[in-house]
Short mmCIF file of C-alpha atoms and ligand atoms in Angstrom, two decimals:
data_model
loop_
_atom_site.label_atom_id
_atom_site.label_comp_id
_atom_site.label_asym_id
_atom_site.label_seq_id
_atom_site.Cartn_x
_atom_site.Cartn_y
_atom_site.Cartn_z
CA UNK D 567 0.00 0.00 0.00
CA UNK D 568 1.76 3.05 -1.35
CA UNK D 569 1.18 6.28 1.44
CA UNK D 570 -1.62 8.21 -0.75
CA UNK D 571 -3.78 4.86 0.20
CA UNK D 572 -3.01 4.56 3.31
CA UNK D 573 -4.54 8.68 3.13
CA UNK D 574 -7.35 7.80 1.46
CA UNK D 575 -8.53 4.51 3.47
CA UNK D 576 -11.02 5.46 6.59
CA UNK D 577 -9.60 3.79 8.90
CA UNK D 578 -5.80 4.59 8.46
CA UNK D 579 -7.11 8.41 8.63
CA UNK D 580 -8.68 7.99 12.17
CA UNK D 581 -5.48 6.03 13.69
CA UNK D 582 -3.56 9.36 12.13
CA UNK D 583 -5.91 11.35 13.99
CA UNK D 584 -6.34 9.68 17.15
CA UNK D 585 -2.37 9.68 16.99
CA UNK D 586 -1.56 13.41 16.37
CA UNK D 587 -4.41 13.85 19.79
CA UNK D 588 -2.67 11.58 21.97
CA UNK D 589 0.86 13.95 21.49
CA UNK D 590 -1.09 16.48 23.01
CA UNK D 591 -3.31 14.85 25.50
CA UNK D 592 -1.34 11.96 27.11
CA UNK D 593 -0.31 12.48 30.44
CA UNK D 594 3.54 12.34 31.16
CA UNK D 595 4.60 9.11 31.87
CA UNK D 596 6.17 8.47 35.20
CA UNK D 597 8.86 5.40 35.82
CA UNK D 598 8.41 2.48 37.76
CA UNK D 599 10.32 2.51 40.64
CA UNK D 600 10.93 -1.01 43.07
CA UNK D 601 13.58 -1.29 45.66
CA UNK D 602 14.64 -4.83 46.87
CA UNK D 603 16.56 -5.48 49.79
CA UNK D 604 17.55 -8.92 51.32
CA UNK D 605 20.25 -10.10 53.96
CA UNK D 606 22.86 -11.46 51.32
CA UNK D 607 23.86 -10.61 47.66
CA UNK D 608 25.70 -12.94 45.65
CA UNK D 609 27.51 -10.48 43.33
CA UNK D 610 28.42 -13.45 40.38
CA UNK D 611 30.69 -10.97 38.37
CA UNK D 612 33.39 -11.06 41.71
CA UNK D 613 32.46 -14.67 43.06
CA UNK D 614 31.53 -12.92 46.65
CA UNK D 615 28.79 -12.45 48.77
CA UNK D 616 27.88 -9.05 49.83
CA UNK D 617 25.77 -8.27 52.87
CA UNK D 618 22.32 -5.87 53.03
CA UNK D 619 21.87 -5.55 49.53
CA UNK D 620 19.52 -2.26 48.44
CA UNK D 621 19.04 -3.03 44.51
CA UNK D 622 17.05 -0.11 43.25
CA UNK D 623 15.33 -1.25 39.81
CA UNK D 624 13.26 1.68 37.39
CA UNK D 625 11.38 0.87 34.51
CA UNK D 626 12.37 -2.96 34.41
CA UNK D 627 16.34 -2.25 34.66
CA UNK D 628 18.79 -2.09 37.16
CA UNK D 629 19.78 1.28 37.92
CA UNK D 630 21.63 1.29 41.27
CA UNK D 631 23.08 -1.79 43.27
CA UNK D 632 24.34 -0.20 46.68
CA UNK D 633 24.50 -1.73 50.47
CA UNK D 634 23.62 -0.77 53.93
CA UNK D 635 20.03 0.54 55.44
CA UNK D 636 17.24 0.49 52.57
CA UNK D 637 16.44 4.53 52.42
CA UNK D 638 12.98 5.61 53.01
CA UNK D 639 10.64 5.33 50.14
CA UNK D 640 7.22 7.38 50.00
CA UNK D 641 4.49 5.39 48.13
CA UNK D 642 5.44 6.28 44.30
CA UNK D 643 8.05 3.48 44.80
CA UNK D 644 7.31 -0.19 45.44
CA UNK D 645 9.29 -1.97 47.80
CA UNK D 646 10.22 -5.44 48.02
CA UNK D 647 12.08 -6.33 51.24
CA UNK D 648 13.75 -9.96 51.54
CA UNK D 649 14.50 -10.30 55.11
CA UNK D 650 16.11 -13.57 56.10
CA UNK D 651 17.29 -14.09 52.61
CA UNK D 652 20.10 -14.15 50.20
CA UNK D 653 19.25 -12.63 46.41
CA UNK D 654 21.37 -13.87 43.07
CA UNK D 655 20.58 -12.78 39.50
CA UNK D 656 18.14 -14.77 37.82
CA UNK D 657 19.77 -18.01 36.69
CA UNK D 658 19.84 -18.93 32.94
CA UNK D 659 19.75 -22.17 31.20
CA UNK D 660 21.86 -22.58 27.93
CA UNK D 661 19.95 -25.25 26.96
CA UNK D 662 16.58 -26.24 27.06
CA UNK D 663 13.53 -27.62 24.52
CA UNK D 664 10.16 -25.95 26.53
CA UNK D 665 8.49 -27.47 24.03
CA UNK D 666 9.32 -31.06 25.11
CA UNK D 667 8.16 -33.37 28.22
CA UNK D 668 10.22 -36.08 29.63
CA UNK D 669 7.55 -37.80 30.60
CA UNK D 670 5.87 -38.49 26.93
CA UNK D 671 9.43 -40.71 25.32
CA UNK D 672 10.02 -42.44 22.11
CA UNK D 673 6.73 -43.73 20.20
CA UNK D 674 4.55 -42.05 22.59
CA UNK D 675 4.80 -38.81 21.24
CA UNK D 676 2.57 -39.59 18.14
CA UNK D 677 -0.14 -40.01 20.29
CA UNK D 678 -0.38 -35.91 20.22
CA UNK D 679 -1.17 -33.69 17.86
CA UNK D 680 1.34 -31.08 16.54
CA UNK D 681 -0.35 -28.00 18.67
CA UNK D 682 -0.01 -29.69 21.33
CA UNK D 683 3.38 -29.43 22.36
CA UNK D 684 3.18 -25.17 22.24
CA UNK D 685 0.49 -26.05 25.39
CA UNK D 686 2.70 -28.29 26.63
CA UNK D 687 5.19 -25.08 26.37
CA UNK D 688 2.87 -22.71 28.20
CA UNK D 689 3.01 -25.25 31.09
CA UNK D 690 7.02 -25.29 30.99
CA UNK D 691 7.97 -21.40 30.91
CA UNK D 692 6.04 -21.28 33.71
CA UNK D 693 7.78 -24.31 35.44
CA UNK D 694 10.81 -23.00 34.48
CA UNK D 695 10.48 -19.30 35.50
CA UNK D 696 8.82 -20.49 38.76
CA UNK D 697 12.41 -22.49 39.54
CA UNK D 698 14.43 -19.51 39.02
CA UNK D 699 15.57 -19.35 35.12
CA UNK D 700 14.90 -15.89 33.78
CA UNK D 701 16.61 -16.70 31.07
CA UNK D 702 16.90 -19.41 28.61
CA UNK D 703 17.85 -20.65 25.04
CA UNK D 704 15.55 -22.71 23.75
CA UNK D 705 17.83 -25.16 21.33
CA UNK D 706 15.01 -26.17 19.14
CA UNK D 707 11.25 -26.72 18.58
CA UNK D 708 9.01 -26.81 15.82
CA UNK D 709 6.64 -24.71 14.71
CA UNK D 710 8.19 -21.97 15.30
CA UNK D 711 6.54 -22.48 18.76
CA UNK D 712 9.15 -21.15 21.09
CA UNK D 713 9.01 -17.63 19.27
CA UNK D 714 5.28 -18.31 19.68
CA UNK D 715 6.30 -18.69 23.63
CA UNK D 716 8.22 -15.84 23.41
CA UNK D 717 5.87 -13.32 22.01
CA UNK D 718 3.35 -14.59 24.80
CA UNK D 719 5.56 -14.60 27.70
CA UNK D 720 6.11 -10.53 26.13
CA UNK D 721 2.28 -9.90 25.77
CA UNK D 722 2.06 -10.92 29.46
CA UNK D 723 -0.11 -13.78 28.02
CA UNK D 724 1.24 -16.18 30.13
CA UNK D 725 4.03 -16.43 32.68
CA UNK D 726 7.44 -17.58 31.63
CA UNK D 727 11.49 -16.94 30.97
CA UNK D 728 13.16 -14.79 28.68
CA UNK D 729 13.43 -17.01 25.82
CA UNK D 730 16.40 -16.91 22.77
CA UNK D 731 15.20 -19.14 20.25
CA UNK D 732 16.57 -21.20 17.88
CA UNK D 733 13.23 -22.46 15.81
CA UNK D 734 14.38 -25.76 14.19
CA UNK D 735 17.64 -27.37 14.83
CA UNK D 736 19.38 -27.52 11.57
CA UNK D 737 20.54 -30.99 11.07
CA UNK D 738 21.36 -33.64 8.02
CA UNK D 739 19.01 -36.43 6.49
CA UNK D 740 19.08 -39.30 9.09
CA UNK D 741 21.12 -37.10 11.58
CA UNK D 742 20.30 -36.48 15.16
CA UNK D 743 18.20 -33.43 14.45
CA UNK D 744 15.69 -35.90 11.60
CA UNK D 745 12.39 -37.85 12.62
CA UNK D 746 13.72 -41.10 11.75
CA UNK D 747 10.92 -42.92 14.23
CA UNK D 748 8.89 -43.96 11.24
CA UNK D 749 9.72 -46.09 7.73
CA UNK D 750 9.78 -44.58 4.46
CA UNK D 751 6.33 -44.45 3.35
CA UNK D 752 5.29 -42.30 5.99
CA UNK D 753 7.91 -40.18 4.55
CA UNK D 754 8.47 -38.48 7.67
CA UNK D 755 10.99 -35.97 8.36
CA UNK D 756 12.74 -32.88 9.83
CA UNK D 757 11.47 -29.51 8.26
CA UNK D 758 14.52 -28.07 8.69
CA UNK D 759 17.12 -30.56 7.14
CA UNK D 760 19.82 -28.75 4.96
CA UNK D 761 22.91 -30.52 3.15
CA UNK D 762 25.42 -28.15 1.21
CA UNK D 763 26.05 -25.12 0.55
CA UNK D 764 23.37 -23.48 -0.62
CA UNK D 765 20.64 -24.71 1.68
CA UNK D 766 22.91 -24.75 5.15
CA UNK D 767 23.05 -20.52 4.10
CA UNK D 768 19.21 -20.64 3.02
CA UNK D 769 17.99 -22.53 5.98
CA UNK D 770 19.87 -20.23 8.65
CA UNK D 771 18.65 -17.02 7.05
CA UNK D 772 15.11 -18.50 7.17
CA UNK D 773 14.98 -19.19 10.32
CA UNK D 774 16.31 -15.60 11.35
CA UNK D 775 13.22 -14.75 8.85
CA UNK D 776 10.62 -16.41 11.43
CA UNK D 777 11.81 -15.04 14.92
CA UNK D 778 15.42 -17.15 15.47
CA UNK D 779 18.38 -15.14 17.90
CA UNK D 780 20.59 -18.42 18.05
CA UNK D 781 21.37 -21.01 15.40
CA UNK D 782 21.14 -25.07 16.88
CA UNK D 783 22.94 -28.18 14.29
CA UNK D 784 23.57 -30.89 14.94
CA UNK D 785 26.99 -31.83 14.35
CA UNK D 786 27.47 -35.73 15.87
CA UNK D 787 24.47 -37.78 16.50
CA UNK D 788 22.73 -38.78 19.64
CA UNK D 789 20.85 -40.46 22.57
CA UNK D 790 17.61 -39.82 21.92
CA UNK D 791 17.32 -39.68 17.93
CA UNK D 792 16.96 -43.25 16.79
CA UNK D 793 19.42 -45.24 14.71
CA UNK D 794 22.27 -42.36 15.40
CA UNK D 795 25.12 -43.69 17.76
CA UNK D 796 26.55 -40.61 19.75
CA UNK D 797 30.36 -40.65 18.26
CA UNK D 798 29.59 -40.10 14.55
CA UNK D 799 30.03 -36.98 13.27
CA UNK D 800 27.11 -35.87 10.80
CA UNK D 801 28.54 -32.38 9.49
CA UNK D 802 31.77 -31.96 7.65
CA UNK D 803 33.59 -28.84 8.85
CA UNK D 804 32.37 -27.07 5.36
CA UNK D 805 28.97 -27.44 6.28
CA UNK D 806 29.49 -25.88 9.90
CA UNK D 807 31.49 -23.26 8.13
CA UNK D 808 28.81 -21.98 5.89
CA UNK D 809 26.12 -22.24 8.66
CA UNK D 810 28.30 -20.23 11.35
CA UNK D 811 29.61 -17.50 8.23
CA UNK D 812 25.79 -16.35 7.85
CA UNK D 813 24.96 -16.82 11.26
CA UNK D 814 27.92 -14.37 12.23
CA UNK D 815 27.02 -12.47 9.87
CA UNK D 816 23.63 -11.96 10.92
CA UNK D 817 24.63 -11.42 14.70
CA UNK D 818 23.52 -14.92 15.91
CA UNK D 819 25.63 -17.17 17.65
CA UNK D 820 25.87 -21.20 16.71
CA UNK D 821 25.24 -23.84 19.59
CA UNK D 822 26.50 -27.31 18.17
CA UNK D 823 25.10 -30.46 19.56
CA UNK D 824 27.87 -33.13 19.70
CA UNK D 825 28.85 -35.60 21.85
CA UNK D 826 31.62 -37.35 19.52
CA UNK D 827 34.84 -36.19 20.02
CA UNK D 828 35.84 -35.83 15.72
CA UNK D 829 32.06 -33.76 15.13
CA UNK D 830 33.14 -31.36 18.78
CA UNK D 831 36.31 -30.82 16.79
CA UNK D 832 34.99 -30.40 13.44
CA UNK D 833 32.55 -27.97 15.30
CA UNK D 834 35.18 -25.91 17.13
CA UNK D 835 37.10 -25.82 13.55
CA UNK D 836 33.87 -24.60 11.48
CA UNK D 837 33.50 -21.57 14.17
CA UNK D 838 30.76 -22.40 16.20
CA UNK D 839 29.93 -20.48 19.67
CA UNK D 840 29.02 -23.44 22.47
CA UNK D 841 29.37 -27.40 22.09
CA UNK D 842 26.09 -28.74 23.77
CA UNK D 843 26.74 -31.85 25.51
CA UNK D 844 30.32 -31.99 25.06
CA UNK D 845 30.79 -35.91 26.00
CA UNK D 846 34.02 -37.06 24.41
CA UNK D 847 36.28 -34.60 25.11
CA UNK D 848 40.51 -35.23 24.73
CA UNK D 849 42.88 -32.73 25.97
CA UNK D 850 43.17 -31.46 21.99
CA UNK D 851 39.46 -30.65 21.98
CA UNK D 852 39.57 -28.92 25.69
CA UNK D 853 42.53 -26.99 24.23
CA UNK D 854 41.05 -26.21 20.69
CA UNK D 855 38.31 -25.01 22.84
CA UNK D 856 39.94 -22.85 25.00
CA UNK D 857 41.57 -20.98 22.24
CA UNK D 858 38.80 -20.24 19.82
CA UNK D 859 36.46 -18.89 23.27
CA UNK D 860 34.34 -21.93 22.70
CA UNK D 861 31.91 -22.76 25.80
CA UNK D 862 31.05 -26.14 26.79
CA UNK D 863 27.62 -26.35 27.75
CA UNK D 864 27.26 -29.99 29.58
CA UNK D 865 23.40 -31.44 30.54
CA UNK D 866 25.15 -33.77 33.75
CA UNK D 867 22.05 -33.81 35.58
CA UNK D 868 19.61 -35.99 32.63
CA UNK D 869 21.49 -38.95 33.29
CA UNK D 870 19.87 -39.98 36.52
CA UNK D 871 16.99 -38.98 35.59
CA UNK D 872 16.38 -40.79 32.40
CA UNK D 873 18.20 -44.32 33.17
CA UNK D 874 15.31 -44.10 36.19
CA UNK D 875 12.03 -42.77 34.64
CA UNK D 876 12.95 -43.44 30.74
CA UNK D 877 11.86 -47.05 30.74
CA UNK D 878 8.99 -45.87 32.36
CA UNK D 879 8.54 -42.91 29.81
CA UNK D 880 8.91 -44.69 26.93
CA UNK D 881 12.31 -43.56 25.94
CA UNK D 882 13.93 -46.57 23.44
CA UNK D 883 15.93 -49.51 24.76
CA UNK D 884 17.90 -47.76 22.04
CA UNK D 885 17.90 -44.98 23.82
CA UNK D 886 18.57 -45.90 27.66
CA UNK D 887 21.83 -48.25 25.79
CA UNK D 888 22.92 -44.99 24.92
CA UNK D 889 22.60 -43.12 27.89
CA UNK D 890 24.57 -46.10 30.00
CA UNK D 891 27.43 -45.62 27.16
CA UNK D 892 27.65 -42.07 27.56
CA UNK D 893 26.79 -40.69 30.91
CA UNK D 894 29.86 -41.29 33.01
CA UNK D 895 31.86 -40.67 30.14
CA UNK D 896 30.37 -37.10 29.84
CA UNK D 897 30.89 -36.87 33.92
CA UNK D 898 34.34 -37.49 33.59
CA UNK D 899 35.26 -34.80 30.54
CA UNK D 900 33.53 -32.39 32.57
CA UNK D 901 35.62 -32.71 34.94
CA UNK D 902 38.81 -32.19 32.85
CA UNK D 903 37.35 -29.64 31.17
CA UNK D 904 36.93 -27.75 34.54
CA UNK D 905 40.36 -28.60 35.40
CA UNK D 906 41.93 -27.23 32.39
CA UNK D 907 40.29 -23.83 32.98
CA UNK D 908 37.88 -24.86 30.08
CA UNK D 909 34.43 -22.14 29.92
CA UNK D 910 31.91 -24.43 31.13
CA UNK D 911 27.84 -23.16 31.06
CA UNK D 912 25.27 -24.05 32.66
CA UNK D 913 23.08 -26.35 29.85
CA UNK D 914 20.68 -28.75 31.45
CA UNK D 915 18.57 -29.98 28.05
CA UNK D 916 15.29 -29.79 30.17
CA UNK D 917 13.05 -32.00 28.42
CA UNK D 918 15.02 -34.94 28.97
CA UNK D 919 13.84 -34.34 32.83
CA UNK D 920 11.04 -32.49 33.68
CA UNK D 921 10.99 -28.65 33.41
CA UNK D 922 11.84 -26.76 36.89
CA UNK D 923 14.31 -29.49 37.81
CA UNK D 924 16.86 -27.30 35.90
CA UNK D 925 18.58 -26.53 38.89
CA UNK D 926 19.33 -30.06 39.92
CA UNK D 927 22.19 -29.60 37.84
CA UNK D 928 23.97 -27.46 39.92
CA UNK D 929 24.73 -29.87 42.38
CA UNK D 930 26.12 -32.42 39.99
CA UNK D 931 28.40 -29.86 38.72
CA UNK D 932 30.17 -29.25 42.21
CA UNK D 933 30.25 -33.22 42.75
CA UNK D 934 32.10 -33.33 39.61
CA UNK D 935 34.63 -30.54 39.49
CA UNK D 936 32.84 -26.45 40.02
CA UNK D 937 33.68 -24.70 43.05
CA UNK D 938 29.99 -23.55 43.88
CA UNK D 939 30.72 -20.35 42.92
CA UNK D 940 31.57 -21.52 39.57
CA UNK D 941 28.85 -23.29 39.19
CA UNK D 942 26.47 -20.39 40.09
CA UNK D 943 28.96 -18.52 37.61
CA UNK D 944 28.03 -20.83 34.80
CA UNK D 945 24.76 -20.53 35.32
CA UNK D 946 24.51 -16.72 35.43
CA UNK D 947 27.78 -14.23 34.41
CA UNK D 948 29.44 -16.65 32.34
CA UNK D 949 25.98 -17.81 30.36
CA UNK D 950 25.29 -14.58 30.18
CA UNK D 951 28.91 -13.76 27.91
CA UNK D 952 28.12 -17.13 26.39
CA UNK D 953 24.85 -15.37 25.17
CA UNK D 954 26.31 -12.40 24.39
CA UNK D 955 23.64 -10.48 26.92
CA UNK D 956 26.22 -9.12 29.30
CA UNK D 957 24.66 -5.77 28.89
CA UNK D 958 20.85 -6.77 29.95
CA UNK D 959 21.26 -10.33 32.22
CA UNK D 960 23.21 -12.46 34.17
CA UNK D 961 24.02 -10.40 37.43
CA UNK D 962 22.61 -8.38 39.65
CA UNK D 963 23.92 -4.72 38.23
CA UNK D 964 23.63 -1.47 36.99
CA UNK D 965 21.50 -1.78 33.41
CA UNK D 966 20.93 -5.23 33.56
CA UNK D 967 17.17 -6.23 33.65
CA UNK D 968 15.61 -6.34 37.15
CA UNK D 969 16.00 -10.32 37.20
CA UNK D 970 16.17 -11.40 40.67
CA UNK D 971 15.83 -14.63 43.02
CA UNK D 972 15.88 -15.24 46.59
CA UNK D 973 16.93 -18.47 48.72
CA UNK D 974 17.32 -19.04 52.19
CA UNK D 975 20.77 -20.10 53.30
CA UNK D 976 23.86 -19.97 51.63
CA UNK D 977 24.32 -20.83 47.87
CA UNK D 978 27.83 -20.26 48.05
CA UNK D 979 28.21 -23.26 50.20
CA UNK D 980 25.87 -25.24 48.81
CA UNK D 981 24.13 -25.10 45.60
CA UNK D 982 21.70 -27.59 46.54
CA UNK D 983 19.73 -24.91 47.84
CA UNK D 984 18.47 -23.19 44.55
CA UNK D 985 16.35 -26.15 43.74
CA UNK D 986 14.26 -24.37 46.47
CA UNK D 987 13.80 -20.71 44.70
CA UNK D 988 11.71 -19.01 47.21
CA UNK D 989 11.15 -15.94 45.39
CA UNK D 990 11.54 -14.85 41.81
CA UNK D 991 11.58 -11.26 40.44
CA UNK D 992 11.78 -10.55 36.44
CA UNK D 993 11.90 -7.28 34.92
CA UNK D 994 11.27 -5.84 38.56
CA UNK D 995 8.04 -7.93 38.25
CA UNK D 996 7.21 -10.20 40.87
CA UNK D 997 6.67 -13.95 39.57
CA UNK D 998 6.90 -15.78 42.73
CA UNK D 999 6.60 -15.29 45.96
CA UNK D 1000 6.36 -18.55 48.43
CA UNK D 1001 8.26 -17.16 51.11
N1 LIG H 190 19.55 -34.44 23.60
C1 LIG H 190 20.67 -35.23 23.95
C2 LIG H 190 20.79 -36.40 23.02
O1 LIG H 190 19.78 -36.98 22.69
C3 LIG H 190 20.55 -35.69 25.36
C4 LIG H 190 21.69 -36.43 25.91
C5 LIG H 190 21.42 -36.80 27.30
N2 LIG H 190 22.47 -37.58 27.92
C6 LIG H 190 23.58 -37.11 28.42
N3 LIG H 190 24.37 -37.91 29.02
N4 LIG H 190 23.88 -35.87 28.34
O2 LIG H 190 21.85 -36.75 22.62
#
């Protein structure tokens, strides 16, 4: 519609006209002004805990962090005090599929119909917000439903974390990311399967088309996809090169899942940003790592988890043979990793467990290698660089959003406690309260 018909058409005129009114006759808008106080602070950028925190939030941000008596506040500004308490930034989970339930595995999940799993979604952001992740990257869906989430949990439709999607999770004709569940005349498969050149860049600019901030492939193959094992690599280092090129170039950052040690190689070498899962790691991958600035981002909780319920789920014999093979392995290259100064993030793959069990993680992490400082670390200020959101999440500071959770004790000592968020602030928005 050219502007003289945008003139012209009725309705376009009155929007004009109820616009050019509102200049003059809206009110000035005043800001939103919460102060927060609590006993204890953990400050993740330093690694310390800081004592009477007074975090003054305006408008959704951060604007002053300060400590000491909370000042007096007349009734324009909201005040949230958190006596008994010790606040942290709002955690965030690298690695997460809202879209998915553990407890629905392997065959079971044609028994749904395709809209179902965006409900399923509404159910999860809530679960997961409720636990204490502000923040998460959602490493594939389909439908586009977690920019669907996304756009709801910004409407204030429904209740959930800040969400960087990833739509589909690129992947390669039989790979990890395929269906391959079903034979060939139900001619089922992945939407979002691209081999070569030309549709690796095609596919990545698409998805950045329909609402994608992160790119997910699938470089090795997997636990969970059938007929994969989890050491062969299913993208040559071309391939990962052409994906991450336009992905860079587009501002987006490239998550790889693989748990072979050649495709997390092949990955690092192609450019990618974070190596999800991360299982066979030597000391030449760790290295490679560490010099291209490559996080691992390692789901060491889902193990427990699925070789108890995934029988019980449904998950594949295939499947739980898989997990047996893998699991400890993964355990132990965490633990070098951490010992070689590796980046390590906080990347649980909720989904695999049940959503708001994220934070069962954290323990596992300290049991195999993370001070708990690092591990609170991973799961806020070094996610956060991972994400490249440093400005807007990831600590309690100046600028960042107002994304803030309370527990009772000492998380420093022991992690364990944030599986019992008591209180959860986003955006200088109460979410939870259950003190
Ligand atoms: N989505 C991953 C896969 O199917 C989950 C792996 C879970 N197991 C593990 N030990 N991390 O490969």
């Amino acid at each position: 519609m050219r502007m003289f018909d945008i003139l012209k058409n009725g309705r376009w005129r009155l929007c004009a006209a109820a616009f050019t009114a509102g200049v003059f006759l809206a009110p000035a808008a005043y800001a939103d002004t919460v102060i927060v106080t609590a006993d204890h602070m953990v400050d993740t950028l330093n690694g310390t805990v800081t004592d009477n925190p007074v975090v003054t939030i305006t408008d959704g941000r951060i604007v002053s962090v300060s400590s000491g008596a909370a000042p007096e506040t007349g009734d324009d500004i909201r005040r949230v005090d958190l006596p008994g308490m010790t606040i942290l930034p709002g955690l965030i989970d690298m690695h997460v599929h809202l879209t998915g339930l553990a407890e629905i595995g392997g065959y079971r999940m044609f028994q749904y119909t395709d809209a179902f799993w965006t409900v399923a979604g509404v159910a999860n952001a809530r679960a997961t917000v409720e636990a204490g992740f502000t923040t998460v990257r959602n490493l594939g869906s389909s439908d586009y439903a977690d920019v669907a989430l996304k756009q709801g949990i910004e409407r204030a439709l429904v209740p959930g974390p800040r969400i960087v999607p990833a739509t589909y999770a690129i992947g390669v004709t039989g790979g990890h990311c395929d269906n391959n569940f079903l034979p060939p005349s139900y001619d089922a498969k992945s939407e979002a399967l691209a081999e070569g050149k030309a549709a690796l860049r095609a596919r990545v600019r698409e998805h950045r088309k329909y609402g994608a901030e992160v790119i997910k492939i699938c470089a090795t193959g997997g636990v969970f996809s059938k007929g994969t094992t989890v050491g062969e690599q299913q993208m040559s280092v071309d391939e990962i090169r052409d994906v991450v090129e336009i992905a860079h170039m587009l501002g987006m950052k490239v998550a790889a899942h693989a748990h072979g040690n050649e495709g997390i190689k092949a990955a690092i070498r192609g450019g990618v940003d974070t190596i999800e899962h991360a299982s066979y790691l030597d000391d030449e991958a760790i290295r490679m790592a560490k010099e291209a600035g490559v996080a691992f981002s390692m789901d060491i909780y889902n193990t427990e988890y699925t070789l108890a319920e995934g029988e019980k789920n449904g998950v594949l014999e295939e499947s739980l043979a898989k997990e047996r093979q893998v699991g400890g392995i993964q355990r132990e290259s965490f633990r070098k990793a951490v010992a070689a100064g590796a980046t390590v993030v906080f990347g649980s793959d909720a989904a695999i467990f049940p959503h708001g069990h994220n934070a069962r993680q954290l323990p596992v992490m300290v049991r195999f290698g993370m001070t708990p400082v690092q591990a609170l670390q991973a799961a806020t200020s070094k996610a956060a660089r991972a994400l490249g959101r440093e400005g807007d999440v990831g600590a309690i500071a100046a600028g960042r959003y107002g994304d803030i959770i309370a527990v009772e004790g000492d998380p420093t000592r022991d992690v364990g406690i944030l599986t019992n968020v008591r209180f959860v602030m986003k955006g200088g928005e109460v979410v939870k309260d259950a003190r």
